[in-house]
Amino acid sequence: YQINFADGSYELVKNRFTEKHRSYSLDFVGQTFINDLNAEEFTFLNCTLFSGAKFNNSVHLRGAKFNDDAYFDSAFFISVANFISANFNVDSYFDSAIFYSSSNFISVKMNGVTYFSDTNFIGFANFSNTIFSGNTYYRNSRFGAEGAADFPHTTFEGFVDFSFIKFNSDVDFRNFK
């Protein structure tokens, strides 16, 4: 079984990580994406691994559905990252990722535990209208070296950890819950 993206084809591979995940995972660990990644409205059925991936151009995951854990930990987003209206049904890992340009998590549903710990948002970070249903961790993250951070109308239903965070520019928490 193959899935084709703008910069090539990749196979589903047998999971080699933990017994928690289903029998097959989509493995992009350490992969470099030279062109845009376009997977709008795509449904990722099993664990998706983008750990350490480098996205040289735009990432378009508008309306994507992640039905198992999604790993973007230690990923490099060089250009715009659009997760607008995406749905993360289980846990999501963005810890230690670097967003060099705009990161758009507008109207996203994070239904599991969400990790943004030690993440660097150099460009504008937009979390407007996002719902975090599980615990959320932003511990030690940095925002706004070149842009602001927006959290208006964002809902945190579980515990949220903003400890040791650094905001270098404007932050909007209007109508934050």
Short mmCIF file of N, CA, C and O in Angstrom, two decimals, residues 17-144:
data_model
loop_
_atom_site.label_atom_id
_atom_site.label_comp_id
_atom_site.label_asym_id
_atom_site.label_seq_id
_atom_site.Cartn_x
_atom_site.Cartn_y
_atom_site.Cartn_z
N PHE A 17 7.73 0.69 17.00
CA PHE A 17 7.88 1.61 18.12
C PHE A 17 7.31 1.06 19.43
O PHE A 17 8.04 0.59 20.25
N THR A 18 6.01 1.07 19.63
CA THR A 18 5.47 0.54 20.88
C THR A 18 4.25 -0.32 20.60
O THR A 18 3.61 -0.20 19.57
N GLU A 19 3.92 -1.14 21.56
CA GLU A 19 2.76 -2.01 21.42
C GLU A 19 1.46 -1.23 21.47
O GLU A 19 0.41 -1.72 21.09
N LYS A 20 1.51 0.04 21.90
CA LYS A 20 0.31 0.86 21.99
C LYS A 20 -0.30 1.10 20.60
O LYS A 20 -1.50 1.20 20.44
N HIS A 21 0.54 1.22 19.60
CA HIS A 21 0.07 1.57 18.26
C HIS A 21 -0.50 0.37 17.52
O HIS A 21 -0.19 -0.77 17.83
N ARG A 22 -1.31 0.66 16.55
CA ARG A 22 -1.91 -0.40 15.73
C ARG A 22 -0.80 -1.15 14.99
O ARG A 22 0.37 -0.82 15.07
N SER A 23 -1.15 -2.15 14.24
CA SER A 23 -0.15 -3.00 13.61
C SER A 23 0.65 -2.31 12.51
O SER A 23 1.74 -2.73 12.19
N TYR A 24 0.12 -1.26 11.90
CA TYR A 24 0.85 -0.55 10.86
C TYR A 24 0.87 0.95 11.15
O TYR A 24 -0.10 1.51 11.64
N SER A 25 1.95 1.61 10.81
CA SER A 25 2.10 3.04 10.99
C SER A 25 2.62 3.65 9.71
O SER A 25 3.26 2.99 8.91
N LEU A 26 2.34 4.91 9.52
CA LEU A 26 2.89 5.66 8.40
C LEU A 26 4.15 6.33 8.91
O LEU A 26 4.10 7.19 9.78
N ASP A 27 5.30 5.93 8.40
CA ASP A 27 6.60 6.31 8.96
C ASP A 27 7.34 7.27 8.05
O ASP A 27 7.81 6.89 6.98
N PHE A 28 7.43 8.55 8.46
CA PHE A 28 8.20 9.58 7.75
C PHE A 28 9.34 10.09 8.64
O PHE A 28 9.79 11.21 8.47
N VAL A 29 9.76 9.31 9.61
CA VAL A 29 10.78 9.74 10.56
C VAL A 29 12.04 10.20 9.83
O VAL A 29 12.59 9.48 8.99
N GLY A 30 12.46 11.45 10.12
CA GLY A 30 13.68 11.99 9.54
C GLY A 30 13.60 12.34 8.06
O GLY A 30 14.59 12.76 7.46
N GLN A 31 12.44 12.20 7.46
CA GLN A 31 12.27 12.46 6.02
C GLN A 31 12.37 13.96 5.72
O GLN A 31 11.91 14.78 6.50
N THR A 32 12.97 14.33 4.60
CA THR A 32 12.97 15.72 4.14
C THR A 32 11.96 15.85 3.01
O THR A 32 12.01 15.10 2.03
N PHE A 33 11.05 16.79 3.17
CA PHE A 33 10.04 17.09 2.16
C PHE A 33 10.51 18.34 1.42
O PHE A 33 10.48 19.44 1.97
N ILE A 34 10.95 18.18 0.18
CA ILE A 34 11.50 19.28 -0.60
C ILE A 34 10.40 20.20 -1.11
O ILE A 34 10.52 21.41 -1.09
N ASN A 35 9.30 19.61 -1.57
CA ASN A 35 8.16 20.38 -2.08
C ASN A 35 7.08 20.49 -1.02
O ASN A 35 7.22 19.96 0.08
N ASP A 36 5.99 21.16 -1.35
CA ASP A 36 4.86 21.27 -0.44
C ASP A 36 4.35 19.89 -0.05
O ASP A 36 4.38 18.97 -0.86
N LEU A 37 3.85 19.78 1.18
CA LEU A 37 3.15 18.58 1.61
C LEU A 37 1.66 18.95 1.60
O LEU A 37 1.22 19.81 2.35
N ASN A 38 0.91 18.33 0.70
CA ASN A 38 -0.52 18.60 0.57
C ASN A 38 -1.29 17.34 0.93
O ASN A 38 -1.30 16.37 0.19
N ALA A 39 -1.92 17.37 2.10
CA ALA A 39 -2.74 16.24 2.54
C ALA A 39 -4.02 16.79 3.17
O ALA A 39 -4.47 16.32 4.22
N GLU A 40 -4.60 17.79 2.53
CA GLU A 40 -5.83 18.39 3.03
C GLU A 40 -6.96 17.38 2.97
O GLU A 40 -7.07 16.61 2.01
N GLU A 41 -7.77 17.36 4.03
CA GLU A 41 -8.92 16.46 4.15
C GLU A 41 -8.52 14.98 4.16
O GLU A 41 -9.37 14.12 4.04
N PHE A 42 -7.24 14.67 4.30
CA PHE A 42 -6.76 13.29 4.32
C PHE A 42 -7.02 12.68 5.69
O PHE A 42 -6.88 13.35 6.72
N THR A 43 -7.37 11.41 5.74
CA THR A 43 -7.54 10.70 7.01
C THR A 43 -6.37 9.75 7.22
O THR A 43 -6.13 8.87 6.40
N PHE A 44 -5.63 9.99 8.30
CA PHE A 44 -4.52 9.12 8.70
C PHE A 44 -5.12 8.11 9.68
O PHE A 44 -5.45 8.46 10.81
N LEU A 45 -5.28 6.87 9.25
CA LEU A 45 -5.99 5.87 10.06
C LEU A 45 -5.16 5.38 11.24
O LEU A 45 -5.70 5.11 12.30
N ASN A 46 -3.87 5.21 11.03
CA ASN A 46 -3.00 4.63 12.06
C ASN A 46 -1.99 5.66 12.54
O ASN A 46 -1.97 6.79 12.08
N CYS A 47 -1.16 5.26 13.44
CA CYS A 47 -0.12 6.14 13.98
C CYS A 47 0.68 6.76 12.83
O CYS A 47 1.08 6.08 11.90
N THR A 48 0.88 8.06 12.90
CA THR A 48 1.60 8.80 11.86
C THR A 48 2.85 9.40 12.46
O THR A 48 2.78 10.12 13.46
N LEU A 49 4.00 9.10 11.86
CA LEU A 49 5.29 9.50 12.42
C LEU A 49 6.01 10.47 11.49
O LEU A 49 6.50 10.08 10.43
N PHE A 50 6.05 11.74 11.89
CA PHE A 50 6.83 12.77 11.19
C PHE A 50 7.97 13.25 12.10
O PHE A 50 8.48 14.34 11.93
N SER A 51 8.35 12.46 13.08
CA SER A 51 9.40 12.83 14.03
C SER A 51 10.68 13.19 13.29
O SER A 51 11.16 12.43 12.46
N GLY A 52 11.23 14.37 13.59
CA GLY A 52 12.49 14.80 12.98
C GLY A 52 12.41 15.12 11.51
O GLY A 52 13.43 15.36 10.87
N ALA A 53 11.20 15.16 10.94
CA ALA A 53 11.07 15.50 9.52
C ALA A 53 11.38 16.97 9.28
O ALA A 53 11.23 17.80 10.17
N LYS A 54 11.83 17.25 8.07
CA LYS A 54 12.12 18.64 7.69
C LYS A 54 11.22 18.98 6.50
O LYS A 54 11.27 18.32 5.47
N PHE A 55 10.40 20.02 6.69
CA PHE A 55 9.48 20.47 5.66
C PHE A 55 10.05 21.77 5.07
O PHE A 55 9.95 22.83 5.68
N ASN A 56 10.66 21.67 3.89
CA ASN A 56 11.29 22.84 3.27
C ASN A 56 10.30 23.84 2.70
O ASN A 56 10.63 25.00 2.51
N ASN A 57 9.10 23.39 2.40
CA ASN A 57 8.06 24.27 1.86
C ASN A 57 6.80 24.11 2.69
O ASN A 57 6.81 23.49 3.75
N SER A 58 5.72 24.64 2.22
CA SER A 58 4.46 24.68 2.98
C SER A 58 3.92 23.30 3.30
O SER A 58 4.05 22.37 2.53
N VAL A 59 3.27 23.23 4.46
CA VAL A 59 2.57 22.03 4.90
C VAL A 59 1.09 22.38 4.94
O VAL A 59 0.68 23.32 5.61
N HIS A 60 0.29 21.62 4.18
CA HIS A 60 -1.16 21.87 4.10
C HIS A 60 -1.90 20.64 4.61
O HIS A 60 -2.03 19.65 3.89
N LEU A 61 -2.34 20.71 5.85
CA LEU A 61 -3.09 19.61 6.46
C LEU A 61 -4.48 20.10 6.90
O LEU A 61 -5.04 19.60 7.87
N ARG A 62 -5.02 21.07 6.17
CA ARG A 62 -6.35 21.61 6.48
C ARG A 62 -7.38 20.48 6.43
O ARG A 62 -7.45 19.72 5.48
N GLY A 63 -8.13 20.34 7.54
CA GLY A 63 -9.18 19.34 7.59
C GLY A 63 -8.70 17.90 7.71
O GLY A 63 -9.51 16.98 7.65
N ALA A 64 -7.40 17.69 7.89
CA ALA A 64 -6.89 16.31 8.03
C ALA A 64 -7.39 15.70 9.33
O ALA A 64 -7.63 16.41 10.32
N LYS A 65 -7.55 14.38 9.32
CA LYS A 65 -7.98 13.66 10.51
C LYS A 65 -6.90 12.64 10.87
O LYS A 65 -6.49 11.85 10.03
N PHE A 66 -6.49 12.70 12.12
CA PHE A 66 -5.49 11.77 12.64
C PHE A 66 -6.23 10.85 13.62
O PHE A 66 -6.59 11.27 14.72
N ASN A 67 -6.47 9.61 13.22
CA ASN A 67 -7.25 8.68 14.04
C ASN A 67 -6.42 7.89 15.04
O ASN A 67 -6.97 7.06 15.76
N ASP A 68 -5.13 8.11 15.05
CA ASP A 68 -4.24 7.49 16.03
C ASP A 68 -3.19 8.55 16.37
O ASP A 68 -3.24 9.66 15.86
N ASP A 69 -2.24 8.21 17.21
CA ASP A 69 -1.23 9.18 17.62
C ASP A 69 -0.54 9.81 16.41
O ASP A 69 -0.28 9.13 15.41
N ALA A 70 -0.24 11.11 16.53
CA ALA A 70 0.47 11.85 15.48
C ALA A 70 1.74 12.44 16.07
O ALA A 70 1.68 13.18 17.06
N TYR A 71 2.88 12.10 15.48
CA TYR A 71 4.18 12.55 15.98
C TYR A 71 4.80 13.55 14.99
O TYR A 71 5.13 13.18 13.87
N PHE A 72 4.96 14.79 15.45
CA PHE A 72 5.68 15.83 14.72
C PHE A 72 6.82 16.35 15.60
O PHE A 72 7.32 17.44 15.39
N ASP A 73 7.21 15.58 16.59
CA ASP A 73 8.25 16.00 17.52
C ASP A 73 9.58 16.18 16.78
O ASP A 73 9.90 15.45 15.87
N SER A 74 10.30 17.23 17.16
CA SER A 74 11.60 17.57 16.58
C SER A 74 11.55 17.83 15.08
O SER A 74 12.57 17.76 14.39
N ALA A 75 10.37 18.14 14.55
CA ALA A 75 10.23 18.46 13.13
C ALA A 75 10.61 19.92 12.88
O ALA A 75 10.51 20.77 13.78
N PHE A 76 11.05 20.21 11.66
CA PHE A 76 11.41 21.56 11.24
C PHE A 76 10.43 22.01 10.16
O PHE A 76 10.35 21.40 9.09
N PHE A 77 9.68 23.06 10.46
CA PHE A 77 8.73 23.63 9.51
C PHE A 77 9.33 24.94 9.00
O PHE A 77 9.28 25.97 9.68
N ILE A 78 9.94 24.91 7.82
CA ILE A 78 10.65 26.07 7.28
C ILE A 78 9.68 27.12 6.76
O ILE A 78 9.89 28.31 6.90
N SER A 79 8.59 26.69 6.17
CA SER A 79 7.59 27.59 5.60
C SER A 79 6.29 27.45 6.39
O SER A 79 6.27 26.87 7.47
N VAL A 80 5.22 27.97 5.87
CA VAL A 80 3.92 27.98 6.55
C VAL A 80 3.45 26.56 6.85
O VAL A 80 3.55 25.67 6.01
N ALA A 81 2.91 26.37 8.06
CA ALA A 81 2.33 25.09 8.46
C ALA A 81 0.85 25.31 8.75
O ALA A 81 0.48 26.00 9.70
N ASN A 82 -0.01 24.75 7.90
CA ASN A 82 -1.46 24.94 8.04
C ASN A 82 -2.11 23.65 8.52
O ASN A 82 -2.19 22.67 7.78
N PHE A 83 -2.57 23.67 9.77
CA PHE A 83 -3.32 22.57 10.36
C PHE A 83 -4.78 23.00 10.58
O PHE A 83 -5.48 22.45 11.41
N ILE A 84 -5.24 23.99 9.85
CA ILE A 84 -6.56 24.59 10.04
C ILE A 84 -7.64 23.51 9.96
O ILE A 84 -7.66 22.70 9.02
N SER A 85 -8.50 23.48 10.97
CA SER A 85 -9.64 22.55 11.06
C SER A 85 -9.22 21.08 11.07
O SER A 85 -10.04 20.20 10.80
N ALA A 86 -7.98 20.79 11.42
CA ALA A 86 -7.55 19.40 11.55
C ALA A 86 -8.16 18.80 12.82
O ALA A 86 -8.56 19.53 13.74
N ASN A 87 -8.22 17.49 12.86
CA ASN A 87 -8.79 16.80 14.00
C ASN A 87 -7.81 15.72 14.45
O ASN A 87 -7.57 14.76 13.72
N PHE A 88 -7.25 15.90 15.64
CA PHE A 88 -6.34 14.92 16.24
C PHE A 88 -7.15 14.12 17.26
O PHE A 88 -7.46 14.61 18.34
N ASN A 89 -7.52 12.89 16.89
CA ASN A 89 -8.42 12.10 17.73
C ASN A 89 -7.74 11.41 18.90
O ASN A 89 -8.43 10.96 19.82
N VAL A 90 -6.44 11.29 18.87
CA VAL A 90 -5.71 10.65 19.97
C VAL A 90 -4.62 11.65 20.39
O VAL A 90 -4.80 12.84 20.26
N ASP A 91 -3.50 11.22 20.86
CA ASP A 91 -2.44 12.12 21.33
C ASP A 91 -1.65 12.72 20.17
O ASP A 91 -1.48 12.06 19.13
N SER A 92 -1.17 13.95 20.37
CA SER A 92 -0.35 14.60 19.34
C SER A 92 0.90 15.17 19.98
O SER A 92 0.88 15.72 21.08
N TYR A 93 2.01 14.99 19.26
CA TYR A 93 3.33 15.34 19.78
C TYR A 93 4.01 16.34 18.84
O TYR A 93 4.37 15.98 17.72
N PHE A 94 4.16 17.58 19.31
CA PHE A 94 4.88 18.61 18.57
C PHE A 94 6.07 19.10 19.40
O PHE A 94 6.64 20.14 19.10
N ASP A 95 6.41 18.39 20.45
CA ASP A 95 7.49 18.82 21.32
C ASP A 95 8.82 18.91 20.57
O ASP A 95 9.11 18.11 19.70
N SER A 96 9.56 19.96 20.90
CA SER A 96 10.88 20.25 20.31
C SER A 96 10.83 20.53 18.81
O SER A 96 11.86 20.53 18.14
N ALA A 97 9.65 20.81 18.27
CA ALA A 97 9.55 21.22 16.86
C ALA A 97 9.94 22.68 16.73
O ALA A 97 9.90 23.44 17.70
N ILE A 98 10.31 23.08 15.52
CA ILE A 98 10.62 24.49 15.24
C ILE A 98 9.77 24.94 14.06
O ILE A 98 9.80 24.34 12.99
N PHE A 99 8.99 25.99 14.30
CA PHE A 99 8.15 26.61 13.27
C PHE A 99 8.81 27.93 12.89
O PHE A 99 8.70 28.91 13.62
N TYR A 100 9.50 27.97 11.75
CA TYR A 100 10.22 29.17 11.33
C TYR A 100 9.29 30.23 10.75
O TYR A 100 9.60 31.40 10.77
N SER A 101 8.16 29.84 10.23
CA SER A 101 7.20 30.75 9.62
C SER A 101 5.88 30.64 10.39
O SER A 101 5.85 30.13 11.50
N SER A 102 4.81 31.06 9.80
CA SER A 102 3.50 30.99 10.45
C SER A 102 3.08 29.55 10.71
O SER A 102 3.26 28.68 9.86
N SER A 103 2.50 29.34 11.89
CA SER A 103 1.90 28.05 12.21
C SER A 103 0.44 28.31 12.53
O SER A 103 0.11 29.10 13.40
N ASN A 104 -0.44 27.68 11.76
CA ASN A 104 -1.87 27.94 11.88
C ASN A 104 -2.59 26.71 12.39
O ASN A 104 -2.78 25.74 11.65
N PHE A 105 -2.99 26.76 13.65
CA PHE A 105 -3.76 25.71 14.29
C PHE A 105 -5.16 26.25 14.57
O PHE A 105 -5.69 26.11 15.66
N ILE A 106 -5.76 26.91 13.61
CA ILE A 106 -7.05 27.57 13.75
C ILE A 106 -8.17 26.53 13.68
O ILE A 106 -8.20 25.69 12.77
N SER A 107 -9.08 26.58 14.65
CA SER A 107 -10.25 25.69 14.70
C SER A 107 -9.88 24.21 14.67
O SER A 107 -10.58 23.38 14.10
N VAL A 108 -8.77 23.88 15.31
CA VAL A 108 -8.31 22.49 15.40
C VAL A 108 -8.95 21.83 16.63
O VAL A 108 -9.21 22.49 17.63
N LYS A 109 -9.20 20.54 16.54
CA LYS A 109 -9.68 19.76 17.68
C LYS A 109 -8.58 18.81 18.10
O LYS A 109 -8.21 17.92 17.35
N MET A 110 -8.05 19.04 19.30
CA MET A 110 -7.03 18.19 19.89
C MET A 110 -7.71 17.35 20.95
O MET A 110 -7.97 17.82 22.06
N ASN A 111 -8.06 16.11 20.62
CA ASN A 111 -8.89 15.29 21.50
C ASN A 111 -8.13 14.45 22.51
O ASN A 111 -8.72 13.90 23.41
N GLY A 112 -6.83 14.35 22.37
CA GLY A 112 -6.03 13.59 23.32
C GLY A 112 -5.08 14.52 24.06
O GLY A 112 -5.29 15.73 24.12
N VAL A 113 -4.04 13.95 24.61
CA VAL A 113 -2.99 14.75 25.24
C VAL A 113 -2.19 15.41 24.12
O VAL A 113 -1.89 14.79 23.10
N THR A 114 -1.85 16.70 24.30
CA THR A 114 -1.12 17.45 23.28
C THR A 114 0.17 17.98 23.87
O THR A 114 0.17 18.59 24.94
N TYR A 115 1.27 17.73 23.16
CA TYR A 115 2.59 18.15 23.62
C TYR A 115 3.19 19.18 22.67
O TYR A 115 3.45 18.87 21.51
N PHE A 116 3.41 20.40 23.19
CA PHE A 116 4.16 21.44 22.49
C PHE A 116 5.36 21.87 23.35
O PHE A 116 5.89 22.94 23.17
N SER A 117 5.78 21.04 24.29
CA SER A 117 6.88 21.38 25.18
C SER A 117 8.17 21.59 24.38
O SER A 117 8.43 20.88 23.41
N ASP A 118 8.95 22.60 24.78
CA ASP A 118 10.25 22.90 24.17
C ASP A 118 10.13 23.23 22.68
O ASP A 118 11.10 23.08 21.93
N THR A 119 8.96 23.68 22.25
CA THR A 119 8.74 24.03 20.85
C THR A 119 9.08 25.49 20.63
O THR A 119 8.85 26.33 21.50
N ASN A 120 9.65 25.80 19.47
CA ASN A 120 10.03 27.16 19.14
C ASN A 120 9.16 27.67 17.99
O ASN A 120 9.25 27.17 16.87
N PHE A 121 8.31 28.65 18.31
CA PHE A 121 7.44 29.29 17.32
C PHE A 121 8.10 30.61 16.93
O PHE A 121 7.86 31.64 17.56
N ILE A 122 8.94 30.61 15.92
CA ILE A 122 9.64 31.82 15.51
C ILE A 122 8.70 32.77 14.79
O ILE A 122 8.69 33.96 15.03
N GLY A 123 7.87 32.24 13.91
CA GLY A 123 6.87 33.04 13.20
C GLY A 123 5.59 33.14 13.99
O GLY A 123 5.49 32.67 15.13
N PHE A 124 4.59 33.76 13.40
CA PHE A 124 3.28 33.94 14.02
C PHE A 124 2.64 32.59 14.32
O PHE A 124 2.60 31.71 13.46
N ALA A 125 2.15 32.41 15.55
CA ALA A 125 1.49 31.17 15.97
C ALA A 125 0.03 31.46 16.26
O ALA A 125 -0.28 32.28 17.12
N ASN A 126 -0.86 30.81 15.54
CA ASN A 126 -2.29 31.09 15.67
C ASN A 126 -3.04 29.83 16.12
O ASN A 126 -3.10 28.85 15.39
N PHE A 127 -3.61 29.90 17.33
CA PHE A 127 -4.39 28.81 17.91
C PHE A 127 -5.85 29.23 18.11
O PHE A 127 -6.55 28.68 18.95
N SER A 128 -6.33 30.22 17.36
CA SER A 128 -7.69 30.73 17.51
C SER A 128 -8.72 29.62 17.36
O SER A 128 -8.61 28.79 16.47
N ASN A 129 -9.72 29.65 18.24
CA ASN A 129 -10.86 28.75 18.17
C ASN A 129 -10.50 27.27 18.26
O ASN A 129 -11.28 26.41 17.84
N THR A 130 -9.34 26.95 18.79
CA THR A 130 -8.93 25.56 18.93
C THR A 130 -9.44 24.99 20.25
O THR A 130 -9.50 25.71 21.24
N ILE A 131 -9.81 23.72 20.23
CA ILE A 131 -10.28 23.05 21.44
C ILE A 131 -9.28 21.96 21.81
O ILE A 131 -9.00 21.06 21.00
N PHE A 132 -8.75 22.06 23.02
CA PHE A 132 -7.85 21.05 23.57
C PHE A 132 -8.64 20.26 24.61
O PHE A 132 -8.93 20.78 25.69
N SER A 133 -9.02 19.04 24.31
CA SER A 133 -9.85 18.24 25.22
C SER A 133 -9.05 17.56 26.32
O SER A 133 -9.54 17.37 27.43
N GLY A 134 -7.83 17.18 26.03
CA GLY A 134 -6.99 16.51 27.02
C GLY A 134 -6.00 17.48 27.63
O GLY A 134 -6.05 18.69 27.40
N ASN A 135 -5.09 16.97 28.41
CA ASN A 135 -4.04 17.81 28.98
C ASN A 135 -3.15 18.35 27.86
O ASN A 135 -2.93 17.67 26.86
N THR A 136 -2.65 19.58 28.07
CA THR A 136 -1.85 20.25 27.04
C THR A 136 -0.58 20.81 27.68
O THR A 136 -0.64 21.46 28.73
N TYR A 137 0.55 20.58 27.03
CA TYR A 137 1.84 20.98 27.59
C TYR A 137 2.59 21.89 26.62
O TYR A 137 2.92 21.48 25.51
N TYR A 138 2.83 23.14 27.06
CA TYR A 138 3.64 24.10 26.32
C TYR A 138 4.94 24.41 27.09
O TYR A 138 5.65 25.33 26.73
N ARG A 139 5.22 23.68 28.10
CA ARG A 139 6.36 23.93 28.99
C ARG A 139 7.64 24.22 28.20
O ARG A 139 7.97 23.52 27.26
N ASN A 140 8.35 25.29 28.59
CA ASN A 140 9.64 25.70 28.00
C ASN A 140 9.56 26.11 26.53
O ASN A 140 10.59 26.18 25.86
N SER A 141 8.38 26.37 26.02
CA SER A 141 8.27 26.79 24.62
C SER A 141 8.55 28.28 24.48
O SER A 141 8.46 29.05 25.43
N ARG A 142 8.91 28.67 23.25
CA ARG A 142 9.24 30.07 22.95
C ARG A 142 8.35 30.55 21.80
O ARG A 142 8.18 29.85 20.81
N PHE A 143 7.81 31.75 21.97
CA PHE A 143 6.91 32.33 20.98
C PHE A 143 7.40 33.69 20.54
O PHE A 143 7.85 34.49 21.36
N GLY A 144 7.27 33.95 19.25
CA GLY A 144 7.33 35.30 18.74
C GLY A 144 8.65 35.96 18.48
O GLY A 144 8.72 37.18 18.58
#
